[in-house]
Coordinates of C-alpha atoms in Angstrom, one line a residue:
M952 CA 39.3 94.5 32.1
K953 CA 41.7 93.6 35.1
R954 CA 39.8 92.3 37.8
Y955 CA 41.5 91.9 41.4
G956 CA 38.3 90.7 43.8
R957 CA 35.4 88.8 43.2
R958 CA 33.5 91.7 42.2
G959 CA 36.2 93.7 40.6
E960 CA 37.5 96.0 43.2
I961 CA 40.8 96.4 44.3
T962 CA 41.5 93.7 47.1
M963 CA 44.0 95.0 50.1
F964 CA 46.5 93.8 48.6
Q965 CA 46.9 95.0 45.4
F966 CA 46.1 98.3 46.8
F967 CA 49.4 98.2 48.9
K968 CA 51.5 96.7 46.1
K969 CA 53.8 98.9 45.1
K970 CA 54.4 99.6 41.6
K971 CA 58.2 99.0 40.0
G972 CA 58.2 100.1 36.9
V973 CA 60.3 99.1 34.2
E974 CA 63.8 99.3 35.0
V975 CA 66.2 101.2 32.5
N976 CA 70.0 100.3 32.5
A977 CA 73.1 101.8 31.1
V978 CA 73.5 101.2 27.4
V979 CA 77.3 101.6 27.7
K980 CA 80.4 101.3 30.2
G981 CA 81.4 104.7 31.2
I982 CA 80.6 107.7 33.0
I983 CA 77.2 109.6 33.8
K984 CA 77.1 113.1 32.7
N985 CA 73.5 115.6 33.3
L986 CA 71.8 116.3 30.1
S987 CA 72.0 119.8 31.1
E988 CA 76.1 119.4 30.5
V989 CA 75.6 118.3 27.1
Q990 CA 76.8 120.0 24.0
D991 CA 73.9 120.2 21.8
H992 CA 70.8 122.2 23.1
V993 CA 68.2 120.1 22.0
F994 CA 69.3 117.5 24.4
S995 CA 70.9 119.7 27.4
Q996 CA 67.4 121.5 27.3
G997 CA 65.4 118.0 27.5
L998 CA 63.7 118.7 24.2
A999 CA 64.1 115.1 23.0
G1000 CA 63.1 113.9 26.2
R1001 CA 63.8 113.3 29.9
G1002 CA 67.2 111.3 31.0
I1003 CA 70.7 111.3 30.8
A1004 CA 73.8 111.2 28.8
I1005 CA 77.2 108.7 29.5
V1006 CA 80.3 109.3 28.3
P1007 CA 81.1 105.9 27.1
E1008 CA 84.1 103.9 27.6
E1009 CA 84.1 101.3 24.9
G1010 CA 81.9 101.2 21.8
T1011 CA 79.6 98.2 22.3
F1012 CA 76.0 99.8 23.3
K1013 CA 73.1 97.5 24.4
A1014 CA 69.7 97.6 25.0
P1015 CA 68.8 99.6 28.1
C1016 CA 65.8 97.0 28.7
D1017 CA 63.3 94.6 27.0
G1018 CA 61.1 95.8 24.2
T1019 CA 60.2 96.4 20.4
L1020 CA 62.8 98.6 18.1
T1021 CA 60.2 101.1 16.8
A1022 CA 63.0 103.2 15.4
V1023 CA 66.4 102.2 14.2
F1024 CA 67.9 105.2 11.9
P1025 CA 70.3 103.7 8.9
T1026 CA 73.2 105.4 10.2
G1027 CA 73.2 103.2 13.5
H1028 CA 73.7 106.4 15.7
A1029 CA 70.3 106.6 17.0
F1030 CA 67.4 103.9 18.4
G1031 CA 64.1 103.9 19.1
I1032 CA 62.5 101.2 22.0
T1033 CA 59.2 101.0 22.8
D1034 CA 58.6 98.6 26.3
K1035 CA 55.8 96.2 27.5
D1036 CA 53.7 99.3 29.0
G1037 CA 54.2 101.5 25.5
I1038 CA 56.8 103.6 27.2
E1039 CA 59.5 104.9 24.7
Y1040 CA 63.0 105.6 24.8
L1041 CA 65.4 107.1 22.7
I1042 CA 69.5 106.0 23.0
H1043 CA 71.3 108.5 20.4
I1044 CA 74.9 108.3 20.1
G1045 CA 77.2 111.6 20.3
I1046 CA 76.5 114.3 19.1
D1047 CA 76.3 115.4 15.1
T1048 CA 77.3 111.6 14.8
V1049 CA 74.6 111.4 11.7
N1050 CA 76.7 113.7 9.7
L1051 CA 79.0 110.5 9.2
G1052 CA 76.2 108.7 7.5
G1053 CA 77.3 105.6 9.8
E1054 CA 80.8 105.9 9.2
G1055 CA 82.8 104.1 12.4
F1056 CA 79.3 102.2 13.6
D1057 CA 78.0 98.5 13.0
C1058 CA 74.4 98.4 13.7
L1059 CA 73.3 94.7 14.5
I1060 CA 69.8 94.9 14.5
K1061 CA 66.7 96.1 12.5
Q1062 CA 63.8 97.7 13.2
G1063 CA 60.6 95.9 14.0
E1064 CA 62.9 93.4 16.5
S1065 CA 62.2 92.3 19.6
V1066 CA 65.2 93.0 22.3
K1067 CA 66.3 91.7 25.8
K1068 CA 67.7 93.9 28.2
G1069 CA 71.6 93.6 27.8
D1070 CA 71.6 92.5 23.4
V1071 CA 74.3 94.4 21.7
L1072 CA 72.8 97.2 19.5
V1073 CA 75.5 98.3 17.8
K1074 CA 79.4 98.2 17.9
V1075 CA 80.7 102.1 17.5
D1076 CA 84.4 102.7 17.0
L1077 CA 85.1 105.5 19.4
S1078 CA 88.1 106.7 17.9
I1079 CA 87.1 107.9 14.4
L1080 CA 84.1 110.0 16.1
K1081 CA 86.9 111.5 18.2
E1082 CA 89.6 111.9 15.1
K1083 CA 86.3 114.0 13.7
G1084 CA 86.0 116.2 16.7
L1085 CA 82.9 114.7 17.6
Y1086 CA 81.6 114.4 21.1
T1087 CA 80.7 110.7 22.0
D1088 CA 78.2 111.7 24.9
T1089 CA 75.2 109.3 24.3
M1090 CA 71.5 110.4 25.7
V1091 CA 69.4 107.8 27.2
L1092 CA 66.1 109.4 27.2
V1093 CA 62.1 108.9 27.9
S1094 CA 60.8 110.3 24.9
T1095 CA 57.0 109.4 26.5
P1096 CA 55.4 112.7 27.7
E1097 CA 56.1 113.2 31.7
E1098 CA 51.9 113.1 32.2
Q1099 CA 52.0 109.5 30.7
C1100 CA 55.1 107.8 32.9
A1101 CA 56.7 108.9 36.1
L1102 CA 60.7 108.7 36.1
K1103 CA 62.5 108.0 38.9
F1104 CA 66.7 108.1 39.0
Q1105 CA 68.3 105.3 40.2
K1106 CA 71.8 107.0 39.5
K1107 CA 72.5 110.3 38.2
Q1108 CA 76.1 110.5 38.7
G1109 CA 79.6 108.1 38.6
D1110 CA 80.6 105.1 36.7
V1111 CA 78.2 103.0 34.9
V1112 CA 78.6 99.2 34.0
T1113 CA 76.5 97.8 31.1
P1114 CA 73.8 95.8 31.4
E1115 CA 74.2 95.9 35.4
D1116 CA 73.8 99.1 36.7
V1117 CA 70.1 100.5 36.6
I1118 CA 70.2 104.2 36.1
F1119 CA 66.5 105.1 36.2
S1120 CA 63.3 103.3 36.7
C1121 CA 59.4 104.3 34.4
E1122 CA 56.2 104.0 35.5
K1123 CA 53.3 104.1 33.5
K1124 CA 50.8 106.5 35.2

């Protein structure tokens, strides 16, 4: 049990200390897009989680925060990361890219590994996705339920540069 004062009470300093939560950065350089504009109903309706989409301008995708890779799809198109507070994030590169069977994806990490914000996860040849007629929209989602974590957007539109731009923060409730 965490104690703040001599008798376990919360001190005035701790009471007014503002919680920051975990800052989640862009995973790729590109342009932010609202999830409702994504051409897949699972993402556009928020069924896979809350967050944003980025239309990538390059093929190097990086970790949005420090955490553990709790899911790495063998095709390299999607990753699950759990941060220090137990909040889960899903990074999904492209629409229907699972159908490529890993073609064009050079996955550089393994499930169970720890990553730091900005670590390269995968390199993707975006021209292959475009040749196959697939959307390159990349979703950065919080899959932890809303009742368990608050999501605060820092950037909802415009260009993003990874890993410098914070797109949202998550705070465990």
